mmCIF file of N, CA and C in Angstrom:
data_model
loop_
_atom_site.group_PDB
_atom_site.id
_atom_site.type_symbol
_atom_site.label_atom_id
_atom_site.label_comp_id
_atom_site.label_asym_id
_atom_site.label_seq_id
_atom_site.Cartn_x
_atom_site.Cartn_y
_atom_site.Cartn_z
ATOM 1 N N GLN A 1 -34.843 33.515 -28.883
ATOM 2 C CA GLN A 1 -34.697 32.491 -29.909
ATOM 3 C C GLN A 1 -35.667 31.344 -29.641
ATOM 4 N N VAL A 2 -36.369 30.956 -30.695
ATOM 5 C CA VAL A 2 -37.328 29.872 -30.570
ATOM 6 C C VAL A 2 -36.594 28.541 -30.461
ATOM 7 N N ARG A 3 -37.030 27.727 -29.525
ATOM 8 C CA ARG A 3 -36.437 26.397 -29.348
ATOM 9 C C ARG A 3 -37.545 25.381 -29.162
ATOM 10 N N LEU A 4 -37.423 24.268 -29.872
ATOM 11 C CA LEU A 4 -38.389 23.179 -29.782
ATOM 12 C C LEU A 4 -37.647 21.912 -29.372
ATOM 13 N N VAL A 5 -38.170 21.214 -28.385
ATOM 14 C CA VAL A 5 -37.521 20.000 -27.895
ATOM 15 C C VAL A 5 -38.548 18.880 -27.821
ATOM 16 N N GLU A 6 -38.342 17.840 -28.637
ATOM 17 C CA GLU A 6 -39.241 16.687 -28.619
ATOM 18 C C GLU A 6 -38.759 15.660 -27.599
ATOM 19 N N SER A 7 -39.706 14.881 -27.107
ATOM 20 C CA SER A 7 -39.372 13.764 -26.224
ATOM 21 C C SER A 7 -40.490 12.731 -26.296
ATOM 22 N N GLY A 8 -40.202 11.545 -25.770
ATOM 23 C CA GLY A 8 -41.223 10.516 -25.685
ATOM 24 C C GLY A 8 -41.057 9.356 -26.643
ATOM 25 N N GLY A 9 -40.143 9.468 -27.590
ATOM 26 C CA GLY A 9 -39.970 8.380 -28.534
ATOM 27 C C GLY A 9 -39.299 7.173 -27.877
ATOM 28 N N GLU A 10 -39.710 5.979 -28.313
ATOM 29 C CA GLU A 10 -39.121 4.747 -27.782
ATOM 30 C C GLU A 10 -39.542 3.570 -28.638
ATOM 31 N N LEU A 11 -39.104 2.393 -28.266
ATOM 32 C CA LEU A 11 -39.509 1.155 -28.925
ATOM 33 C C LEU A 11 -40.857 0.706 -28.370
ATOM 34 N N VAL A 12 -41.787 0.405 -29.280
ATOM 35 C CA VAL A 12 -43.111 -0.031 -28.863
ATOM 36 C C VAL A 12 -43.575 -1.156 -29.789
ATOM 37 N N GLN A 13 -44.400 -2.045 -29.265
ATOM 38 C CA GLN A 13 -44.890 -3.163 -30.070
ATOM 39 C C GLN A 13 -46.029 -2.715 -30.985
ATOM 40 N N PRO A 14 -46.212 -3.395 -32.100
ATOM 41 C CA PRO A 14 -47.364 -3.081 -32.970
ATOM 42 C C PRO A 14 -48.669 -3.136 -32.186
ATOM 43 N N GLY A 15 -49.531 -2.171 -32.455
ATOM 44 C CA GLY A 15 -50.785 -2.072 -31.721
ATOM 45 C C GLY A 15 -50.695 -1.229 -30.468
ATOM 46 N N GLY A 16 -49.492 -0.865 -30.081
ATOM 47 C CA GLY A 16 -49.297 -0.088 -28.864
ATOM 48 C C GLY A 16 -49.518 1.398 -29.070
ATOM 49 N N SER A 17 -49.272 2.156 -27.998
ATOM 50 C CA SER A 17 -49.496 3.598 -27.994
ATOM 51 C C SER A 17 -48.281 4.331 -27.446
ATOM 52 N N LEU A 18 -48.132 5.569 -27.882
ATOM 53 C CA LEU A 18 -47.090 6.460 -27.370
ATOM 54 C C LEU A 18 -47.617 7.884 -27.384
ATOM 55 N N ARG A 19 -47.069 8.706 -26.501
ATOM 56 C CA ARG A 19 -47.360 10.129 -26.558
ATOM 57 C C ARG A 19 -46.043 10.886 -26.654
ATOM 58 N N LEU A 20 -45.902 11.630 -27.736
ATOM 59 C CA LEU A 20 -44.734 12.485 -27.911
ATOM 60 C C LEU A 20 -45.054 13.889 -27.405
ATOM 61 N N SER A 21 -44.021 14.555 -26.889
ATOM 62 C CA SER A 21 -44.167 15.921 -26.419
ATOM 63 C C SER A 21 -43.220 16.824 -27.195
ATOM 64 N N CYS A 22 -43.646 18.062 -27.367
ATOM 65 C CA CYS A 22 -42.805 19.087 -27.983
ATOM 66 C C CYS A 22 -42.888 20.318 -27.094
ATOM 67 N N ALA A 23 -41.824 20.576 -26.344
ATOM 68 C CA ALA A 23 -41.766 21.734 -25.461
ATOM 69 C C ALA A 23 -41.182 22.916 -26.226
ATOM 70 N N ALA A 24 -41.933 24.017 -26.235
ATOM 71 C CA ALA A 24 -41.525 25.196 -27.003
ATOM 72 C C ALA A 24 -41.125 26.327 -26.073
ATOM 73 N N SER A 25 -40.144 27.108 -26.493
ATOM 74 C CA SER A 25 -39.716 28.272 -25.724
ATOM 75 C C SER A 25 -39.231 29.348 -26.678
ATOM 76 N N GLY A 26 -39.144 30.563 -26.168
ATOM 77 C CA GLY A 26 -38.609 31.658 -26.970
ATOM 78 C C GLY A 26 -39.655 32.629 -27.467
ATOM 79 N N ARG A 27 -40.923 32.242 -27.381
ATOM 80 C CA ARG A 27 -42.009 33.163 -27.728
ATOM 81 C C ARG A 27 -43.290 32.522 -27.219
ATOM 82 N N THR A 28 -44.387 33.254 -27.275
ATOM 83 C CA THR A 28 -45.649 32.675 -26.879
ATOM 84 C C THR A 28 -46.190 31.786 -28.003
ATOM 85 N N PHE A 29 -46.698 30.625 -27.620
ATOM 86 C CA PHE A 29 -47.245 29.704 -28.595
ATOM 87 C C PHE A 29 -48.749 29.535 -28.431
ATOM 88 N N SER A 30 -49.348 30.421 -27.657
ATOM 89 C CA SER A 30 -50.787 30.358 -27.482
ATOM 90 C C SER A 30 -51.488 30.648 -28.804
ATOM 91 N N ARG A 31 -52.388 29.763 -29.218
ATOM 92 C CA ARG A 31 -53.142 29.862 -30.461
ATOM 93 C C ARG A 31 -52.226 29.862 -31.698
ATOM 94 N N ALA A 32 -51.021 29.338 -31.536
ATOM 95 C CA ALA A 32 -50.072 29.312 -32.656
ATOM 96 C C ALA A 32 -50.182 28.006 -33.426
ATOM 97 N N ALA A 33 -49.792 28.053 -34.669
ATOM 98 C CA ALA A 33 -49.732 26.853 -35.476
ATOM 99 C C ALA A 33 -48.488 26.036 -35.102
ATOM 100 N N MET A 34 -48.647 24.732 -35.102
ATOM 101 C CA MET A 34 -47.521 23.827 -34.856
ATOM 102 C C MET A 34 -47.739 22.584 -35.708
ATOM 103 N N GLY A 35 -46.641 22.010 -36.159
ATOM 104 C CA GLY A 35 -46.755 20.833 -36.993
ATOM 105 C C GLY A 35 -45.927 19.675 -36.467
ATOM 106 N N TRP A 36 -46.336 18.475 -36.842
ATOM 107 C CA TRP A 36 -45.558 17.264 -36.603
ATOM 108 C C TRP A 36 -45.230 16.628 -37.951
ATOM 109 N N PHE A 37 -43.977 16.265 -38.113
ATOM 110 C CA PHE A 37 -43.511 15.561 -39.294
ATOM 111 C C PHE A 37 -42.750 14.323 -38.849
ATOM 112 N N ARG A 38 -42.494 13.437 -39.795
ATOM 113 C CA ARG A 38 -41.678 12.276 -39.488
ATOM 114 C C ARG A 38 -40.826 11.903 -40.694
ATOM 115 N N GLN A 39 -39.718 11.239 -40.415
ATOM 116 C CA GLN A 39 -38.844 10.784 -41.487
ATOM 117 C C GLN A 39 -38.524 9.317 -41.274
ATOM 118 N N PRO A 40 -39.179 8.445 -42.049
ATOM 119 C CA PRO A 40 -38.882 7.011 -41.949
ATOM 120 C C PRO A 40 -37.481 6.712 -42.471
ATOM 121 N N PRO A 41 -36.901 5.583 -42.107
ATOM 122 C CA PRO A 41 -35.549 5.247 -42.569
ATOM 123 C C PRO A 41 -35.467 5.221 -44.088
ATOM 124 N N GLY A 42 -34.523 5.966 -44.646
ATOM 125 C CA GLY A 42 -34.299 5.968 -46.079
ATOM 126 C C GLY A 42 -35.332 6.708 -46.893
ATOM 127 N N LYS A 43 -36.221 7.453 -46.226
ATOM 128 C CA LYS A 43 -37.283 8.165 -46.954
ATOM 129 C C LYS A 43 -37.255 9.658 -46.624
ATOM 130 N N ALA A 44 -38.032 10.408 -47.379
ATOM 131 C CA ALA A 44 -38.107 11.849 -47.154
ATOM 132 C C ALA A 44 -38.995 12.174 -45.961
ATOM 133 N N ARG A 45 -38.804 13.361 -45.440
ATOM 134 C CA ARG A 45 -39.648 13.827 -44.338
ATOM 135 C C ARG A 45 -41.078 13.973 -44.825
ATOM 136 N N GLU A 46 -42.049 13.566 -44.004
ATOM 137 C CA GLU A 46 -43.450 13.620 -44.407
ATOM 138 C C GLU A 46 -44.322 14.229 -43.317
ATOM 139 N N PHE A 47 -45.396 14.830 -43.750
ATOM 140 C CA PHE A 47 -46.343 15.483 -42.850
ATOM 141 C C PHE A 47 -47.109 14.439 -42.053
ATOM 142 N N VAL A 48 -47.279 14.721 -40.757
ATOM 143 C CA VAL A 48 -48.088 13.858 -39.885
ATOM 144 C C VAL A 48 -49.379 14.574 -39.491
ATOM 145 N N GLY A 49 -49.243 15.769 -38.949
ATOM 146 C CA GLY A 49 -50.409 16.524 -38.517
ATOM 147 C C GLY A 49 -50.007 17.916 -38.098
ATOM 148 N N ALA A 50 -51.013 18.787 -37.925
ATOM 149 C CA ALA A 50 -50.728 20.163 -37.538
ATOM 150 C C ALA A 50 -51.912 20.770 -36.821
ATOM 151 N N VAL A 51 -51.600 21.683 -35.925
ATOM 152 C CA VAL A 51 -52.587 22.572 -35.321
ATOM 153 C C VAL A 51 -52.536 23.873 -36.104
ATOM 154 N N LEU A 52 -53.698 24.389 -36.475
ATOM 155 C CA LEU A 52 -53.744 25.585 -37.299
ATOM 156 C C LEU A 52 -53.718 26.849 -36.440
ATOM 157 N N TRP A 53 -53.424 27.978 -37.060
ATOM 158 C CA TRP A 53 -53.395 29.255 -36.362
ATOM 159 C C TRP A 53 -54.747 29.582 -35.729
ATOM 160 N N GLU A 54 -54.674 30.259 -34.584
ATOM 161 C CA GLU A 54 -55.862 30.788 -33.899
ATOM 162 C C GLU A 54 -56.872 29.690 -33.574
ATOM 163 N N ASP A 55 -56.357 28.506 -33.225
ATOM 164 C CA ASP A 55 -57.226 27.385 -32.828
ATOM 165 C C ASP A 55 -58.263 27.055 -33.884
ATOM 166 N N ALA A 56 -57.875 27.177 -35.147
ATOM 167 C CA ALA A 56 -58.815 26.937 -36.242
ATOM 168 C C ALA A 56 -59.021 25.459 -36.532
ATOM 169 N N GLY A 57 -58.327 24.613 -35.804
ATOM 170 C CA GLY A 57 -58.538 23.186 -35.993
ATOM 171 C C GLY A 57 -57.247 22.441 -36.205
ATOM 172 N N THR A 58 -57.361 21.191 -36.630
ATOM 173 C CA THR A 58 -56.202 20.342 -36.875
ATOM 174 C C THR A 58 -56.339 19.664 -38.232
ATOM 175 N N GLU A 59 -55.213 19.280 -38.763
ATOM 176 C CA GLU A 59 -55.190 18.493 -39.998
ATOM 177 C C GLU A 59 -54.257 17.310 -39.784
ATOM 178 N N TYR A 60 -54.568 16.202 -40.453
ATOM 179 C CA TYR A 60 -53.760 14.998 -40.321
ATOM 180 C C TYR A 60 -53.522 14.363 -41.687
ATOM 181 N N ALA A 61 -52.394 13.686 -41.779
ATOM 182 C CA ALA A 61 -52.148 12.875 -42.964
ATOM 183 C C ALA A 61 -53.126 11.706 -42.975
ATOM 184 N N ASP A 62 -53.508 11.266 -44.164
ATOM 185 C CA ASP A 62 -54.450 10.154 -44.277
ATOM 186 C C ASP A 62 -53.927 8.898 -43.579
ATOM 187 N N SER A 63 -52.621 8.717 -43.590
ATOM 188 C CA SER A 63 -52.025 7.503 -43.028
ATOM 189 C C SER A 63 -52.165 7.413 -41.514
ATOM 190 N N VAL A 64 -52.441 8.545 -40.844
ATOM 191 C CA VAL A 64 -52.532 8.537 -39.382
ATOM 192 C C VAL A 64 -53.906 8.961 -38.883
ATOM 193 N N LYS A 65 -54.767 9.398 -39.790
ATOM 194 C CA LYS A 65 -56.078 9.902 -39.395
ATOM 195 C C LYS A 65 -56.847 8.816 -38.647
ATOM 196 N N GLY A 66 -57.416 9.193 -37.514
ATOM 197 C CA GLY A 66 -58.153 8.245 -36.691
ATOM 198 C C GLY A 66 -57.298 7.493 -35.691
ATOM 199 N N ARG A 67 -55.977 7.586 -35.832
ATOM 200 C CA ARG A 67 -55.066 6.910 -34.892
ATOM 201 C C ARG A 67 -54.239 7.909 -34.078
ATOM 202 N N PHE A 68 -53.893 9.049 -34.690
ATOM 203 C CA PHE A 68 -53.055 10.045 -34.039
ATOM 204 C C PHE A 68 -53.901 11.272 -33.704
ATOM 205 N N THR A 69 -53.564 11.918 -32.580
ATOM 206 C CA THR A 69 -54.266 13.127 -32.160
ATOM 207 C C THR A 69 -53.268 14.133 -31.628
ATOM 208 N N ILE A 70 -53.407 15.382 -32.055
ATOM 209 C CA ILE A 70 -52.564 16.473 -31.565
ATOM 210 C C ILE A 70 -53.356 17.259 -30.539
ATOM 211 N N SER A 71 -52.696 17.589 -29.444
ATOM 212 C CA SER A 71 -53.305 18.449 -28.440
ATOM 213 C C SER A 71 -52.277 19.468 -27.965
ATOM 214 N N VAL A 72 -52.788 20.522 -27.335
ATOM 215 C CA VAL A 72 -51.928 21.631 -26.922
ATOM 216 C C VAL A 72 -52.212 21.980 -25.468
ATOM 217 N N ASP A 73 -51.141 22.180 -24.709
ATOM 218 C CA ASP A 73 -51.244 22.711 -23.348
ATOM 219 C C ASP A 73 -50.601 24.097 -23.374
ATOM 220 N N ASN A 74 -51.412 25.140 -23.473
ATOM 221 C CA ASN A 74 -50.876 26.495 -23.592
ATOM 222 C C ASN A 74 -50.130 26.928 -22.327
ATOM 223 N N ALA A 75 -50.579 26.465 -21.190
ATOM 224 C CA ALA A 75 -49.921 26.841 -19.936
ATOM 225 C C ALA A 75 -48.484 26.328 -19.887
ATOM 226 N N LYS A 76 -48.249 25.177 -20.544
ATOM 227 C CA LYS A 76 -46.913 24.581 -20.540
ATOM 228 C C LYS A 76 -46.153 24.846 -21.839
ATOM 229 N N ASN A 77 -46.783 25.564 -22.772
ATOM 230 C CA ASN A 77 -46.159 25.777 -24.083
ATOM 231 C C ASN A 77 -45.713 24.455 -24.705
ATOM 232 N N THR A 78 -46.574 23.469 -24.629
ATOM 233 C CA THR A 78 -46.222 22.117 -25.079
ATOM 234 C C THR A 78 -47.308 21.576 -26.000
ATOM 235 N N VAL A 79 -46.856 20.942 -27.066
ATOM 236 C CA VAL A 79 -47.755 20.282 -28.009
ATOM 237 C C VAL A 79 -47.507 18.783 -27.906
ATOM 238 N N TYR A 80 -48.582 18.011 -27.949
ATOM 239 C CA TYR A 80 -48.483 16.570 -27.824
ATOM 240 C C TYR A 80 -48.959 15.885 -29.091
ATOM 241 N N LEU A 81 -48.386 14.727 -29.346
ATOM 242 C CA LEU A 81 -48.845 13.861 -30.425
ATOM 243 C C LEU A 81 -49.153 12.513 -29.798
ATOM 244 N N GLU A 82 -50.442 12.236 -29.657
ATOM 245 C CA GLU A 82 -50.890 10.960 -29.110
ATOM 246 C C GLU A 82 -51.016 9.981 -30.256
ATOM 247 N N MET A 83 -50.309 8.862 -30.171
ATOM 248 C CA MET A 83 -50.275 7.882 -31.254
ATOM 249 C C MET A 83 -50.819 6.554 -30.746
ATOM 250 N N ASN A 84 -51.858 6.057 -31.390
ATOM 251 C CA ASN A 84 -52.481 4.800 -31.010
ATOM 252 C C ASN A 84 -52.458 3.817 -32.177
ATOM 253 N N ARG A 85 -52.645 2.559 -31.847
ATOM 254 C CA ARG A 85 -52.681 1.472 -32.857
ATOM 255 C C ARG A 85 -51.476 1.592 -33.787
ATOM 256 N N LEU A 86 -50.330 1.692 -33.188
ATOM 257 C CA LEU A 86 -49.109 1.906 -33.954
ATOM 258 C C LEU A 86 -48.784 0.706 -34.829
ATOM 259 N N LYS A 87 -48.197 1.020 -35.996
ATOM 260 C CA LYS A 87 -47.825 0.015 -36.977
ATOM 261 C C LYS A 87 -46.329 0.107 -37.246
ATOM 262 N N PRO A 88 -45.713 -0.960 -37.744
ATOM 263 C CA PRO A 88 -44.295 -0.872 -38.107
ATOM 264 C C PRO A 88 -44.024 0.270 -39.094
ATOM 265 N N ALA A 89 -44.994 0.589 -39.951
ATOM 266 C CA ALA A 89 -44.820 1.684 -40.919
ATOM 267 C C ALA A 89 -44.739 3.048 -40.251
ATOM 268 N N ASP A 90 -45.085 3.134 -38.975
ATOM 269 C CA ASP A 90 -44.971 4.399 -38.229
ATOM 270 C C ASP A 90 -43.558 4.629 -37.708
ATOM 271 N N THR A 91 -42.685 3.654 -37.881
ATOM 272 C CA THR A 91 -41.298 3.805 -37.434
ATOM 273 C C THR A 91 -40.629 4.960 -38.166
ATOM 274 N N ALA A 92 -40.094 5.908 -37.397
ATOM 275 C CA ALA A 92 -39.499 7.113 -37.983
ATOM 276 C C ALA A 92 -38.922 7.985 -36.882
ATOM 277 N N VAL A 93 -38.159 8.981 -37.305
ATOM 278 C CA VAL A 93 -37.797 10.077 -36.399
ATOM 279 C C VAL A 93 -38.911 11.118 -36.520
ATOM 280 N N TYR A 94 -39.468 11.510 -35.402
ATOM 281 C CA TYR A 94 -40.573 12.456 -35.375
ATOM 282 C C TYR A 94 -40.075 13.824 -34.959
ATOM 283 N N TYR A 95 -40.522 14.839 -35.708
ATOM 284 C CA TYR A 95 -40.117 16.212 -35.474
ATOM 285 C C TYR A 95 -41.335 17.096 -35.249
ATOM 286 N N CYS A 96 -41.205 18.062 -34.349
ATOM 287 C CA CYS A 96 -42.192 19.125 -34.288
ATOM 288 C C CYS A 96 -41.591 20.370 -34.924
ATOM 289 N N ALA A 97 -42.473 21.243 -35.398
ATOM 290 C CA ALA A 97 -42.025 22.417 -36.133
ATOM 291 C C ALA A 97 -43.004 23.556 -35.915
ATOM 292 N N ALA A 98 -42.499 24.781 -36.058
ATOM 293 C CA ALA A 98 -43.332 25.960 -35.854
ATOM 294 C C ALA A 98 -43.067 26.971 -36.965
ATOM 295 N N PRO A 99 -44.131 27.605 -37.469
ATOM 296 C CA PRO A 99 -43.952 28.652 -38.462
ATOM 297 C C PRO A 99 -43.839 30.015 -37.797
ATOM 298 N N THR A 100 -43.331 30.970 -38.537
ATOM 299 C CA THR A 100 -43.315 32.350 -38.065
ATOM 300 C C THR A 100 -44.688 32.953 -38.259
ATOM 301 N N TYR A 101 -45.151 33.696 -37.273
ATOM 302 C CA TYR A 101 -46.478 34.294 -37.347
ATOM 303 C C TYR A 101 -46.549 35.269 -38.515
ATOM 304 N N GLY A 102 -47.628 35.155 -39.296
ATOM 305 C CA GLY A 102 -47.894 36.111 -40.353
ATOM 306 C C GLY A 102 -47.479 35.673 -41.744
ATOM 307 N N ARG A 103 -46.641 34.637 -41.858
ATOM 308 C CA ARG A 103 -46.233 34.215 -43.204
ATOM 309 C C ARG A 103 -47.264 33.260 -43.774
ATOM 310 N N ASP A 104 -47.217 33.079 -45.094
ATOM 311 C CA ASP A 104 -48.101 32.108 -45.726
ATOM 312 C C ASP A 104 -47.875 30.739 -45.101
ATOM 313 N N PHE A 105 -48.956 30.051 -44.819
ATOM 314 C CA PHE A 105 -48.850 28.799 -44.082
ATOM 315 C C PHE A 105 -49.613 27.690 -44.781
ATOM 316 N N TYR A 106 -48.863 26.688 -45.225
ATOM 317 C CA TYR A 106 -49.436 25.482 -45.814
ATOM 318 C C TYR A 106 -49.016 24.332 -44.913
ATOM 319 N N PRO A 107 -49.884 23.897 -44.026
ATOM 320 C CA PRO A 107 -49.472 22.993 -42.946
ATOM 321 C C PRO A 107 -48.820 21.698 -43.396
ATOM 322 N N HIS A 108 -49.126 21.221 -44.596
ATOM 323 C CA HIS A 108 -48.552 19.970 -45.056
ATOM 324 C C HIS A 108 -47.133 20.135 -45.600
ATOM 325 N N SER A 109 -46.714 21.368 -45.840
ATOM 326 C CA SER A 109 -45.419 21.623 -46.464
ATOM 327 C C SER A 109 -44.342 21.949 -45.442
ATOM 328 N N PRO A 110 -43.241 21.209 -45.417
ATOM 329 C CA PRO A 110 -42.141 21.538 -44.493
ATOM 330 C C PRO A 110 -41.612 22.955 -44.708
ATOM 331 N N ASP A 111 -41.725 23.470 -45.928
ATOM 332 C CA ASP A 111 -41.205 24.811 -46.216
ATOM 333 C C ASP A 111 -41.980 25.902 -45.496
ATOM 334 N N SER A 112 -43.144 25.590 -44.957
ATOM 335 C CA SER A 112 -43.926 26.593 -44.234
ATOM 336 C C SER A 112 -43.437 26.805 -42.811
ATOM 337 N N TYR A 113 -42.516 25.966 -42.369
ATOM 338 C CA TYR A 113 -42.069 25.994 -40.978
ATOM 339 C C TYR A 113 -40.654 26.559 -40.876
ATOM 340 N N ASP A 114 -40.444 27.413 -39.875
ATOM 341 C CA ASP A 114 -39.152 28.077 -39.709
ATOM 342 C C ASP A 114 -38.307 27.473 -38.591
ATOM 343 N N TYR A 115 -38.951 26.794 -37.658
ATOM 344 C CA TYR A 115 -38.249 26.268 -36.491
ATOM 345 C C TYR A 115 -38.543 24.781 -36.368
ATOM 346 N N TRP A 116 -37.491 24.023 -36.059
ATOM 347 C CA TRP A 116 -37.598 22.569 -35.956
ATOM 348 C C TRP A 116 -36.906 22.080 -34.693
ATOM 349 N N GLY A 117 -37.458 21.016 -34.131
ATOM 350 C CA GLY A 117 -36.782 20.343 -33.036
ATOM 351 C C GLY A 117 -35.737 19.376 -33.566
ATOM 352 N N GLN A 118 -35.084 18.678 -32.642
ATOM 353 C CA GLN A 118 -34.002 17.784 -33.016
ATOM 354 C C GLN A 118 -34.502 16.384 -33.397
ATOM 355 N N GLY A 119 -35.759 16.103 -33.078
ATOM 356 C CA GLY A 119 -36.358 14.824 -33.424
ATOM 357 C C GLY A 119 -36.282 13.815 -32.297
ATOM 358 N N THR A 120 -37.220 12.874 -32.308
ATOM 359 C CA THR A 120 -37.234 11.785 -31.346
ATOM 360 C C THR A 120 -37.591 10.495 -32.094
ATOM 361 N N GLN A 121 -36.864 9.425 -31.805
ATOM 362 C CA GLN A 121 -37.008 8.178 -32.547
ATOM 363 C C GLN A 121 -38.175 7.352 -32.008
ATOM 364 N N VAL A 122 -39.047 6.949 -32.921
ATOM 365 C CA VAL A 122 -40.120 6.008 -32.600
ATOM 366 C C VAL A 122 -39.895 4.745 -33.425
ATOM 367 N N THR A 123 -39.814 3.618 -32.756
ATOM 368 C CA THR A 123 -39.629 2.333 -33.427
ATOM 369 C C THR A 123 -40.763 1.411 -33.033
ATOM 370 N N VAL A 124 -41.470 0.918 -34.039
ATOM 371 C CA VAL A 124 -42.587 0.006 -33.806
ATOM 372 C C VAL A 124 -42.178 -1.369 -34.321
ATOM 373 N N SER A 125 -41.972 -2.268 -33.393
ATOM 374 C CA SER A 125 -41.468 -3.589 -33.761
ATOM 375 C C SER A 125 -41.759 -4.580 -32.653
ATOM 376 N N SER A 126 -41.964 -5.840 -33.057
ATOM 377 C CA SER A 126 -42.154 -6.890 -32.057
ATOM 378 C C SER A 126 -40.834 -7.589 -31.772
#
């Protein structure tokens, strides 16, 4: 059974940085697609960024492009979300997600993902 566990969320001041981790288990995640989403208070879940299948690259939401970076440690089966120059608008519960291999994959769509973590809270406030 696939399991995703996020960690690293905390309270941080505007302009600060955080690194979130998503530890995956239950199958091999080498060269696999993985996504990060977030849900701000009172709003719908939204796409943050994703690693594409077969190391084909990454995609990011316009709101985080240039500030957030996704990286992968295949040896640890862990995906990271490095967040810099954080803003109060980045406050949200952050989730990592994984699709099933072989299905149609639209990285920006939550419906493309079959497995989700429990989320980790990021609060940006002074």
